[in-house]
């Protein structure tokens, strides 16, 4: 990265966030290998408490909760990342296009994004899912439609701001093409705020998807993401058992860690903007 | 642009957005390839069920007639009947809407004054321990899904301490005190969600105002810290705060659905989610419109509040 991002001791929450995130991602990627096969296969009683054999206890069907968490985490993190990246690419492409072409194209795209952003996301998502069912393509599609406009706005604003800089004018006068200017002049100057935006899109996707799964409208069974697991295990709560809190806490931890990192990136890009001015 | 013109314009835009929602609601059924009734019900249903759903969804009429006849009936208080049990939707809607409004009002009354105060404190003690604690706490509550906050509150305060009931069921005969106690945990869950949002904006608005020259001027002439904050900073932060309060209330529309499901609270959100599994399109439609109208209306209010407080916004670029 162009900007030197420094971490001091005062920013221990950011360091901790990176550590938590790395820990969770490693665990989830290592996946089933962590839980011995005999524990995975072994069906215990439903909702056994934390213990030596089943570290996090068992779920509503007596399956090892840790193994389920790793499996569900893979799906959860993959879907949230996929939505974040997809909406980022779509939003960025249209945002840059609008900023660069201006005129009618800009007006039409901007108004369209305004309309989408004026709609209540969860309510519309429930409606779409009621009509089309909750398949993976529908879920990802709905989330991307609601996320892309936010990236669009930022990308457009950033590009507009950077385009008025002298080095862009110089490149344009040199006769460089749109692609070249976007890739070589505009993109490098927008990296930090865009990465921060990507992180925020990830959190939004994670929470949105988890909420839908929690409501029973997200990832279709038998697969379960963390939100779905929080729903399936909910009756255990009545017996004072922590099974549904485990997946809910995992979502909370990942969301907080990524939000903390995003906040730090926003602050870093703010300082940079101030220095430039 | 004058203020009244701005208000008129935003109101029209709000109505246009609502129209988009209505078109999506009514036209959505049209967009599904094949027979929508069959798609909604899935494969393993009887022909009769499909036929019933087609009639209930008024699929035998063209889309614009369907919309107009729905509006006409709704204007007379007839919201259609539940496809599931054939009962009219309107009475159930009224009772559940009242419950949802009660819960939302409860949460707003608790969280908004408190979060504005905490936001002010954080701004005053900027970068000190208190500010860092408040900021971290608010970031956490923004990041936590409602069902996580709800489950933790339930485990601690309902199951272990026994201070509040586990189920937030309310009945029409219930007195206010009983109702307030039953709804306390869901209201706190919602408060966390919107409070953190209001807190962060309040802090940012006050911090930015405290760095202006006229605050320095007030400091130099020897005004006390309290006087500066109350007389200069807070007054000028009213615009952004009013704006974010309206936005936070709109955001509650989204949060309340999950919260009601966590606590099995008999509100609109829980009803809507339940109805999806039961394919009760009439209920989904009515709830969707109610939530959509509230969301759009509060967003328009937020814009108007911002324009009222800051004359500069009345002249958009």
Coordinates of C-alpha atoms in Angstrom, one line a residue:
Chain A
X1 CA 0.0 0.0 0.0
X2 CA 1.1 3.5 -0.8
X3 CA 0.2 4.8 2.6
X4 CA 2.3 3.6 5.6
X5 CA -0.3 2.3 8.0
X6 CA 1.2 2.4 11.4
X7 CA 0.0 0.6 14.5
X8 CA 1.0 2.0 17.9
X9 CA 0.4 0.5 21.3
X10 CA -2.6 2.7 21.8
X11 CA -4.4 1.0 19.0
X12 CA -4.4 -2.4 20.7
X13 CA -8.1 -2.9 19.7
X14 CA -7.0 -2.9 16.0
X15 CA -4.2 -5.3 16.7
X16 CA -6.5 -7.6 18.6
X17 CA -9.0 -7.4 15.8
X18 CA -6.5 -8.6 13.3
X19 CA -5.5 -11.4 15.6
X20 CA -9.2 -12.5 16.2
X21 CA -9.8 -12.4 12.4
X22 CA -6.7 -14.4 11.6
X23 CA -7.6 -16.9 14.3
X24 CA -11.1 -17.5 13.0
X25 CA -10.1 -17.6 9.3
X26 CA -7.4 -20.1 10.1
X27 CA -9.7 -22.3 12.1
X28 CA -12.4 -22.3 9.5
X29 CA -9.9 -22.9 6.7
X30 CA -8.3 -25.8 8.6
X31 CA -11.9 -27.0 8.9
X32 CA -12.8 -30.6 9.8
X33 CA -9.1 -31.5 10.4
X34 CA -9.3 -29.9 13.8
X35 CA -12.0 -32.1 15.1
X36 CA -11.0 -35.8 15.2
X37 CA -13.2 -37.9 12.9
X38 CA -14.4 -40.2 15.7
X39 CA -15.8 -37.1 17.5
X40 CA -17.4 -35.8 14.3
X41 CA -19.0 -39.1 13.6
X42 CA -20.1 -39.8 17.2
X43 CA -23.6 -38.8 17.9
X44 CA -24.0 -37.6 21.5
X45 CA -27.1 -36.5 23.2
X46 CA -28.6 -33.2 22.1
X47 CA -27.2 -30.1 23.7
X48 CA -24.4 -31.7 25.8
X49 CA -22.6 -28.9 27.7
X50 CA -19.0 -27.9 27.0
X51 CA -16.7 -30.8 27.8
X52 CA -13.5 -32.6 27.0
X53 CA -15.0 -34.8 24.3
X54 CA -17.1 -32.2 22.6
X55 CA -15.3 -28.9 23.3
X56 CA -18.3 -26.7 22.6
X57 CA -20.9 -29.4 23.4
X58 CA -23.4 -30.8 20.9
X59 CA -26.1 -29.3 18.8
X60 CA -29.9 -30.0 18.6
X61 CA -29.2 -33.4 16.9
X62 CA -26.3 -34.4 19.1
X63 CA -23.6 -33.5 16.6
X64 CA -20.4 -32.0 17.7
X65 CA -20.9 -28.2 17.8
X66 CA -17.3 -27.3 17.2
X67 CA -17.3 -29.3 14.0
X68 CA -20.6 -27.8 12.9
X69 CA -19.2 -24.3 13.7
X70 CA -16.2 -24.8 11.5
X71 CA -18.4 -26.1 8.7
X72 CA -21.0 -23.4 9.1
X73 CA -18.2 -20.8 9.4
X74 CA -16.8 -21.8 6.1
X75 CA -20.2 -21.2 4.4
X76 CA -20.8 -18.0 6.4
X77 CA -17.5 -16.3 5.7
X78 CA -17.5 -17.5 2.1
X79 CA -20.9 -16.1 1.3
X80 CA -20.3 -12.8 3.1
X81 CA -16.9 -12.4 1.2
X82 CA -18.5 -13.3 -2.1
X83 CA -21.3 -10.8 -1.6
X84 CA -18.8 -8.1 -0.5
X85 CA -16.5 -8.7 -3.5
X86 CA -19.3 -8.9 -6.0
X87 CA -21.1 -5.8 -4.8
X88 CA -17.7 -4.1 -4.6
X89 CA -16.9 -4.9 -8.2
X90 CA -20.3 -3.9 -9.5
X91 CA -20.5 -0.7 -7.5
X92 CA -16.9 0.3 -8.4
X93 CA -17.4 -0.3 -12.1
X94 CA -20.6 1.7 -12.3
X95 CA -19.3 4.4 -9.9
X96 CA -16.2 5.0 -12.0
X97 CA -18.2 4.9 -15.1
X98 CA -20.7 7.5 -13.8
X99 CA -17.9 9.8 -12.6
X100 CA -15.9 9.5 -15.8
X101 CA -18.7 9.8 -18.3
X102 CA -20.8 12.2 -16.4
X103 CA -23.9 13.7 -18.1
X104 CA -27.0 11.6 -18.7
X105 CA -25.2 8.3 -17.7
X106 CA -24.2 9.8 -14.3
X107 CA -27.8 11.1 -13.7
X108 CA -29.5 7.9 -14.6
X109 CA -27.1 5.7 -12.6
X110 CA -27.2 8.0 -9.5
X111 CA -31.0 8.2 -9.4
X112 CA -31.2 4.4 -9.7
X113 CA -28.9 4.0 -6.8
X114 CA -30.8 6.6 -4.8
X115 CA -34.0 4.6 -5.3
X116 CA -32.4 1.4 -4.1
X117 CA -30.9 3.1 -1.1
X118 CA -34.3 4.5 -0.1
X119 CA -35.8 1.0 0.2
X120 CA -35.7 -0.9 3.5
X121 CA -33.3 -3.8 2.8
X122 CA -34.5 -6.5 5.1
X123 CA -38.2 -6.0 4.3
X124 CA -37.5 -6.1 0.5
X125 CA -35.3 -9.1 1.0
X126 CA -38.1 -10.9 2.9
X127 CA -40.5 -10.1 0.0
X128 CA -38.2 -11.3 -2.7
X129 CA -37.5 -14.5 -0.8
X130 CA -41.2 -15.0 -0.2
X131 CA -41.7 -14.8 -4.0
X132 CA -38.6 -16.6 -5.3
X133 CA -37.7 -18.9 -2.4
X134 CA -34.4 -18.9 -0.5
X135 CA -31.9 -20.4 -2.9
X136 CA -28.2 -19.3 -2.8
X137 CA -28.3 -17.3 -6.1
X138 CA -31.4 -15.4 -4.9
X139 CA -29.7 -14.6 -1.5
X140 CA -26.5 -13.4 -3.1
X141 CA -28.4 -11.4 -5.8
X142 CA -30.5 -9.6 -3.2
X143 CA -27.6 -8.7 -1.1
X144 CA -25.5 -7.5 -4.0
X145 CA -28.4 -5.2 -5.2
X146 CA -28.6 -3.6 -1.7
X147 CA -24.8 -3.3 -1.2
X148 CA -23.6 -2.1 -4.6
X149 CA -25.2 1.4 -4.4
X150 CA -23.1 2.2 -1.3
X151 CA -19.9 1.3 -3.1
X152 CA -21.1 3.2 -6.1
X153 CA -21.6 6.4 -4.1
X154 CA -18.1 6.2 -2.6
X155 CA -16.3 5.2 -5.8
X156 CA -18.1 8.0 -7.7
X157 CA -17.3 10.6 -5.1
X158 CA -13.7 9.5 -4.8
X159 CA -13.2 9.5 -8.6
X160 CA -14.8 12.9 -8.9
X161 CA -12.5 14.3 -6.2
X162 CA -9.4 12.8 -7.6
X163 CA -10.3 13.7 -11.2
X164 CA -10.0 17.4 -10.5
X165 CA -6.3 16.9 -9.4
X166 CA -3.6 18.2 -11.7
X167 CA -2.0 14.9 -12.4
X168 CA -5.2 13.6 -13.9
X169 CA -5.6 16.7 -16.0
X170 CA -2.0 16.2 -17.1
X171 CA -2.7 12.6 -18.1
X172 CA -5.8 13.5 -20.0
X173 CA -3.9 16.2 -21.9
X174 CA -1.2 13.7 -22.7
X175 CA -4.0 11.8 -24.5
X176 CA -4.2 8.8 -22.2
X177 CA -7.3 6.6 -22.5
X178 CA -10.0 6.2 -19.9
X179 CA -8.7 2.8 -18.8
X180 CA -5.2 4.0 -18.3
X181 CA -6.3 7.0 -16.2
X182 CA -8.6 4.8 -14.1
X183 CA -6.0 2.1 -13.5
X184 CA -2.8 4.2 -13.1
X185 CA -4.0 7.6 -11.7
X186 CA -7.3 7.2 -9.9
X187 CA -7.2 3.7 -8.5
X188 CA -3.9 4.0 -6.5
X189 CA -5.2 7.2 -4.8
X190 CA -8.4 5.6 -3.7
X191 CA -7.0 2.3 -2.3
X192 CA -7.4 2.9 1.4
X193 CA -10.9 4.3 1.5
X194 CA -12.0 1.6 -0.9
X195 CA -10.5 -1.2 1.3
X196 CA -12.3 0.3 4.3
X197 CA -15.5 0.3 2.2
X198 CA -14.9 -3.4 1.3
X199 CA -14.5 -4.2 5.0
X200 CA -17.8 -2.5 5.8
X201 CA -19.6 -4.2 2.9
X202 CA -18.3 -7.5 4.4
X203 CA -19.8 -6.7 7.8
X204 CA -23.1 -5.6 6.3
X205 CA -23.3 -8.8 4.2
X206 CA -22.3 -11.0 7.2
X207 CA -25.0 -9.4 9.5
X208 CA -27.7 -9.3 6.8
X209 CA -27.1 -12.9 5.7
X210 CA -27.0 -14.1 9.3
X211 CA -30.2 -12.2 10.1
X212 CA -32.0 -13.8 7.1
X213 CA -30.7 -17.3 8.1
X214 CA -31.8 -16.6 11.7
X215 CA -35.3 -15.8 10.5
X216 CA -35.3 -19.1 8.6
X217 CA -35.1 -17.3 5.2
X218 CA -31.4 -17.5 4.5
X219 CA -29.2 -20.5 3.6
X220 CA -31.6 -23.4 3.0
X221 CA -31.3 -26.5 5.1
X222 CA -29.6 -29.0 5.5
X223 CA -26.7 -26.7 5.1
X224 CA -26.4 -24.3 8.0
X225 CA -24.4 -21.0 8.4
X226 CA -23.9 -19.4 11.8
X227 CA -27.1 -17.5 11.7
X228 CA -29.0 -20.7 10.8
X229 CA -27.3 -22.5 13.7
X230 CA -28.3 -19.7 16.1
X231 CA -31.9 -20.4 15.0
X232 CA -31.8 -24.2 15.1
X233 CA -30.4 -24.3 18.6
X234 CA -32.6 -21.6 19.9
X235 CA -34.8 -24.0 22.0
X236 CA -31.7 -24.9 24.1
X237 CA -31.8 -21.3 25.5
X238 CA -34.9 -22.2 27.5
X239 CA -32.9 -24.8 29.4
X240 CA -30.2 -22.3 30.1
X241 CA -27.8 -23.9 27.6
X242 CA -25.3 -21.9 25.6
X243 CA -25.6 -23.8 22.3
X244 CA -27.3 -20.9 20.3
X245 CA -25.0 -18.3 21.8
X246 CA -21.9 -19.9 20.3
X247 CA -22.7 -19.2 16.6
X248 CA -24.2 -15.8 17.5
X249 CA -21.0 -14.9 19.4
X250 CA -18.9 -16.0 16.4
X251 CA -20.8 -13.6 14.1
X252 CA -20.5 -10.9 16.7
X253 CA -16.7 -11.4 17.1
X254 CA -16.0 -11.4 13.4
X255 CA -18.3 -8.4 12.7
X256 CA -16.7 -6.4 15.5
X257 CA -13.1 -7.2 14.4
X258 CA -13.7 -6.2 10.8
X259 CA -15.6 -3.0 11.8
X260 CA -12.7 -2.1 14.1
X261 CA -10.3 -2.5 11.2
X262 CA -12.6 -0.5 8.9
X263 CA -12.8 2.3 11.4
X264 CA -9.0 2.4 11.6
X265 CA -8.7 2.5 7.8
X266 CA -11.3 5.3 7.6
X267 CA -9.3 7.3 10.2
X268 CA -6.1 6.6 8.3
X269 CA -7.5 7.8 5.0
X270 CA -9.0 10.9 6.8
X271 CA -5.5 11.8 8.0
X272 CA -4.2 11.4 4.5
X273 CA -6.9 13.6 3.1
X274 CA -6.1 16.3 5.7
X275 CA -2.4 16.2 4.9
X276 CA -3.0 16.5 1.2
X277 CA -5.2 19.6 1.7
Chain B
X1 CA -34.8 26.8 -3.2
X2 CA -37.2 27.8 -0.4
X3 CA -37.8 25.5 2.5
X4 CA -41.4 24.7 1.6
X5 CA -40.3 23.7 -1.9
X6 CA -37.7 21.4 -0.5
X7 CA -40.2 19.8 1.8
X8 CA -42.6 19.4 -1.1
X9 CA -39.9 17.9 -3.3
X10 CA -38.8 15.4 -0.7
X11 CA -42.3 14.4 0.1
X12 CA -43.0 13.7 -3.6
X13 CA -39.8 11.7 -3.8
X14 CA -40.9 9.8 -0.7
X15 CA -44.2 9.0 -2.4
X16 CA -42.4 7.9 -5.5
X17 CA -40.3 5.6 -3.5
X18 CA -43.4 4.1 -1.9
X19 CA -44.8 3.7 -5.4
X20 CA -41.7 1.7 -6.3
X21 CA -42.2 -0.5 -3.3
X22 CA -45.9 -1.0 -4.2
X23 CA -45.0 -1.9 -7.8
X24 CA -42.4 -4.4 -6.5
X25 CA -45.0 -5.9 -4.2
X26 CA -47.8 -6.2 -6.8
X27 CA -45.7 -6.6 -9.9
X28 CA -43.3 -9.0 -8.1
X29 CA -45.8 -11.8 -8.5
X30 CA -46.0 -11.1 -12.2
X31 CA -42.3 -11.4 -12.7
X32 CA -42.0 -15.0 -11.6
X33 CA -41.7 -17.3 -14.6
X34 CA -44.4 -19.8 -14.8
X35 CA -47.4 -19.9 -12.5
X36 CA -46.5 -17.8 -9.5
X37 CA -49.0 -19.6 -7.2
X38 CA -47.3 -22.9 -8.0
X39 CA -43.8 -21.4 -7.5
X40 CA -44.8 -20.0 -4.2
X41 CA -46.3 -23.2 -3.0
X42 CA -43.7 -25.5 -4.3
X43 CA -44.2 -28.8 -6.1
X44 CA -45.9 -31.1 -3.7
X45 CA -49.3 -29.4 -3.4
X46 CA -52.8 -30.1 -4.6
X47 CA -54.3 -28.4 -7.7
X48 CA -57.0 -26.9 -5.3
X49 CA -54.4 -25.2 -3.2
X50 CA -52.8 -23.6 -6.3
X51 CA -56.3 -22.5 -7.5
X52 CA -57.1 -21.0 -4.1
X53 CA -53.9 -19.1 -4.0
X54 CA -54.5 -17.7 -7.5
X55 CA -57.9 -16.4 -6.4
X56 CA -56.5 -15.1 -3.1
X57 CA -53.7 -13.3 -4.9
X58 CA -56.2 -12.0 -7.5
X59 CA -54.0 -13.5 -10.1
X60 CA -57.0 -13.9 -12.4
X61 CA -57.1 -10.2 -12.7
X62 CA -54.5 -8.0 -14.6
X63 CA -51.9 -6.4 -12.5
X64 CA -53.2 -2.8 -12.6
X65 CA -56.8 -3.9 -11.7
X66 CA -55.4 -6.0 -8.9
X67 CA -53.6 -3.0 -7.5
X68 CA -56.6 -0.6 -7.9
X69 CA -59.1 -3.0 -6.3
X70 CA -56.6 -3.6 -3.4
X71 CA -56.3 0.2 -2.8
X72 CA -60.0 0.6 -3.0
X73 CA -60.7 -2.1 -0.4
X74 CA -57.8 -0.9 1.8
X75 CA -59.3 2.6 1.8
X76 CA -62.4 1.1 3.3
X77 CA -60.4 -0.8 6.0
X78 CA -60.5 -4.1 4.2
X79 CA -57.0 -5.5 3.9
X80 CA -58.0 -8.8 2.5
X81 CA -58.1 -12.2 4.3
X82 CA -55.3 -14.4 5.4
X83 CA -54.9 -17.2 2.9
X84 CA -53.9 -19.5 5.7
X85 CA -57.0 -19.4 7.9
X86 CA -59.4 -17.2 6.0
X87 CA -59.6 -14.6 8.8
X88 CA -59.6 -10.9 7.8
X89 CA -56.2 -9.3 8.0
X90 CA -57.2 -5.9 9.3
X91 CA -58.0 -6.7 13.0
X92 CA -54.9 -8.8 13.4
X93 CA -52.9 -6.1 11.7
X94 CA -54.2 -3.3 14.0
X95 CA -53.3 -5.3 17.1
X96 CA -49.9 -6.3 16.0
X97 CA -49.1 -2.8 14.6
X98 CA -49.9 -1.4 18.0
X99 CA -47.6 -3.9 19.7
X100 CA -44.8 -3.1 17.3
X101 CA -45.3 0.7 17.7
X102 CA -45.3 0.2 21.5
X103 CA -42.0 -1.7 21.4
X104 CA -40.4 0.8 19.0
X105 CA -41.6 3.8 21.1
X106 CA -40.3 2.1 24.3
X107 CA -36.9 1.5 22.8
X108 CA -36.7 5.0 21.4
X109 CA -37.7 6.6 24.7
X110 CA -34.9 4.7 26.5
X111 CA -32.1 4.9 24.0
X112 CA -32.3 8.3 22.3
X113 CA -31.8 10.6 25.3
X114 CA -29.2 8.3 26.8
X115 CA -27.2 7.9 23.6
X116 CA -27.2 11.7 22.9
X117 CA -25.9 12.2 26.4
X118 CA -23.2 9.6 26.0
X119 CA -22.2 11.0 22.6
X120 CA -21.8 14.4 24.2
X121 CA -19.7 13.0 27.0
X122 CA -17.5 11.1 24.5
X123 CA -17.0 14.3 22.5
X124 CA -16.2 16.3 25.6
X125 CA -13.6 13.8 26.8
X126 CA -12.3 13.2 23.4
X127 CA -9.5 10.6 23.1
X128 CA -9.5 10.1 26.9
X129 CA -10.3 6.8 28.5
X130 CA -14.1 7.5 28.8
X131 CA -14.3 8.4 25.1
X132 CA -12.4 5.3 24.0
X133 CA -14.6 3.1 26.2
X134 CA -17.8 4.6 24.9
X135 CA -16.6 4.5 21.3
X136 CA -15.5 0.8 21.6
X137 CA -18.8 -0.1 23.3
X138 CA -20.8 1.6 20.6
X139 CA -18.8 0.0 17.8
X140 CA -19.5 -3.4 19.5
X141 CA -23.2 -2.9 19.7
X142 CA -23.3 -1.8 16.0
X143 CA -21.4 -5.0 15.1
X144 CA -23.5 -7.4 17.2
X145 CA -26.5 -9.1 15.5
X146 CA -29.7 -8.5 17.4
X147 CA -30.1 -12.2 18.2
X148 CA -26.7 -12.2 19.9
X149 CA -27.6 -9.3 22.1
X150 CA -31.1 -10.8 22.7
X151 CA -29.7 -14.3 23.6
X152 CA -27.2 -12.9 26.0
X153 CA -29.8 -10.6 27.7
X154 CA -32.2 -13.6 27.9
X155 CA -29.6 -15.9 29.4
X156 CA -28.4 -13.3 32.0
X157 CA -31.5 -11.4 33.0
X158 CA -34.4 -13.9 32.3
X159 CA -32.9 -17.3 33.0
X160 CA -30.1 -16.7 35.5
X161 CA -31.3 -13.7 37.5
X162 CA -35.0 -14.3 36.8
X163 CA -35.8 -10.5 36.7
X164 CA -37.8 -10.6 33.5
X165 CA -39.9 -13.2 31.7
X166 CA -38.3 -15.4 29.0
X167 CA -41.2 -14.9 26.6
X168 CA -42.3 -11.4 25.7
X169 CA -45.8 -12.4 25.0
X170 CA -48.4 -9.7 25.6
X171 CA -52.2 -9.9 25.6
X172 CA -54.7 -7.1 25.0
X173 CA -55.9 -7.3 28.7
X174 CA -52.4 -6.7 30.1
X175 CA -51.8 -3.5 32.2
X176 CA -49.0 -1.0 31.3
X177 CA -46.6 -2.0 34.1
X178 CA -46.8 -5.6 33.2
X179 CA -46.3 -4.7 29.5
X180 CA -43.3 -2.5 30.2
X181 CA -41.7 -5.3 32.2
X182 CA -42.4 -8.0 29.6
X183 CA -41.1 -5.8 26.8
X184 CA -38.0 -4.6 28.7
X185 CA -35.5 -7.0 27.2
X186 CA -36.6 -6.6 23.6
X187 CA -36.6 -2.9 24.1
X188 CA -33.0 -3.0 25.4
X189 CA -32.0 -5.1 22.4
X190 CA -33.4 -2.6 20.0
X191 CA -31.9 0.3 22.0
X192 CA -28.4 -1.1 21.6
X193 CA -29.0 -1.2 17.9
X194 CA -30.2 2.3 17.3
X195 CA -28.5 3.9 20.4
X196 CA -25.0 3.2 19.2
X197 CA -25.8 4.7 15.9
X198 CA -27.1 8.0 17.4
X199 CA -24.2 8.1 19.8
X200 CA -21.6 7.9 17.1
X201 CA -23.2 10.6 15.0
X202 CA -23.7 12.9 18.0
X203 CA -20.1 12.5 19.0
X204 CA -18.9 13.2 15.5
X205 CA -21.1 16.2 15.1
X206 CA -20.1 17.7 18.4
X207 CA -16.4 17.0 17.9
X208 CA -16.4 18.7 14.5
X209 CA -18.2 21.8 16.0
X210 CA -15.8 21.9 18.9
X211 CA -12.9 22.4 16.5
X212 CA -14.5 25.6 14.9
X213 CA -13.0 29.0 15.5
X214 CA -16.1 30.4 17.4
X215 CA -15.6 27.7 20.1
X216 CA -12.0 28.7 20.5
X217 CA -13.3 32.3 20.8
X218 CA -15.7 31.3 23.6
X219 CA -12.8 29.5 25.3
X220 CA -10.6 32.5 25.1
X221 CA -13.1 34.8 26.6
X222 CA -13.3 32.4 29.5
X223 CA -16.6 30.7 29.1
X224 CA -16.9 27.5 31.1
X225 CA -16.7 24.1 29.4
X226 CA -20.4 23.4 30.2
X227 CA -21.5 26.7 28.8
X228 CA -19.6 26.1 25.6
X229 CA -21.0 22.7 25.1
X230 CA -24.6 23.6 26.0
X231 CA -24.8 27.1 24.5
X232 CA -22.6 26.8 21.4
X233 CA -21.8 23.2 20.5
X234 CA -25.1 21.4 21.2
X235 CA -27.3 24.1 19.6
X236 CA -25.3 23.8 16.4
X237 CA -25.3 20.0 16.5
X238 CA -29.2 19.9 16.7
X239 CA -29.4 19.5 12.9
X240 CA -27.2 16.4 12.5
X241 CA -28.7 14.9 15.7
X242 CA -32.3 15.4 14.6
X243 CA -31.3 13.9 11.2
X244 CA -29.7 10.8 12.8
X245 CA -32.6 10.3 15.2
X246 CA -35.0 10.1 12.3
X247 CA -32.6 7.8 10.4
X248 CA -32.2 5.6 13.5
X249 CA -35.9 5.3 13.9
X250 CA -36.1 4.2 10.2
X251 CA -33.3 1.7 10.9
X252 CA -35.4 0.3 13.7
X253 CA -37.8 -0.9 11.1
X254 CA -35.1 -3.4 10.0
X255 CA -34.0 -4.3 13.5
X256 CA -37.4 -4.8 15.0
X257 CA -38.2 -7.8 12.7
X258 CA -35.3 -9.9 14.1
X259 CA -35.8 -8.6 17.7
X260 CA -39.5 -9.7 17.6
X261 CA -38.5 -13.1 16.4
X262 CA -35.9 -13.5 19.1
X263 CA -38.4 -12.8 21.9
X264 CA -41.4 -14.2 20.1
X265 CA -43.1 -10.9 20.5
X266 CA -46.5 -10.6 18.8
X267 CA -45.7 -7.8 16.4
X268 CA -45.8 -7.1 12.7
X269 CA -42.2 -8.3 12.0
X270 CA -42.8 -11.7 13.6
X271 CA -46.1 -12.0 11.7
X272 CA -44.4 -11.2 8.4
X273 CA -41.6 -13.7 8.9
X274 CA -44.1 -16.4 10.0
X275 CA -46.2 -15.7 6.9
X276 CA -43.3 -16.3 4.6
X277 CA -43.1 -20.0 5.7
X278 CA -46.9 -20.3 5.4
X279 CA -47.0 -18.5 2.0
X280 CA -49.6 -16.1 3.3
X281 CA -49.0 -13.4 0.6
X282 CA -51.8 -11.1 1.8
X283 CA -50.2 -10.7 5.2
X284 CA -46.7 -10.3 3.8
X285 CA -48.0 -7.6 1.4
X286 CA -49.7 -5.6 4.2
X287 CA -46.7 -5.9 6.6
X288 CA -44.3 -5.0 3.8
X289 CA -46.2 -1.9 2.9
X290 CA -46.5 -0.8 6.5
X291 CA -42.8 -1.2 7.1
X292 CA -41.9 0.3 3.8
X293 CA -44.1 3.4 4.4
X294 CA -42.6 3.9 7.9
X295 CA -39.1 3.5 6.6
X296 CA -39.5 5.9 3.6
X297 CA -41.5 8.4 5.8
X298 CA -38.9 8.6 8.4
X299 CA -36.2 9.0 5.8
X300 CA -38.0 12.0 4.3
X301 CA -38.4 13.4 7.9
X302 CA -34.7 13.1 8.4
X303 CA -34.0 15.1 5.3
X304 CA -36.4 17.8 6.3
X305 CA -35.0 18.0 9.8
X306 CA -31.5 18.4 8.4
X307 CA -32.7 21.2 6.0
X308 CA -34.6 23.0 8.8
X309 CA -31.5 23.1 11.0
X310 CA -29.0 23.9 8.3
X311 CA -29.9 26.6 5.7
X312 CA -27.0 25.6 3.6
X313 CA -28.6 22.2 2.7
X314 CA -31.5 24.1 1.2
X315 CA -29.3 24.9 -1.7
X316 CA -28.0 21.6 -3.1
X317 CA -25.2 21.8 -5.5

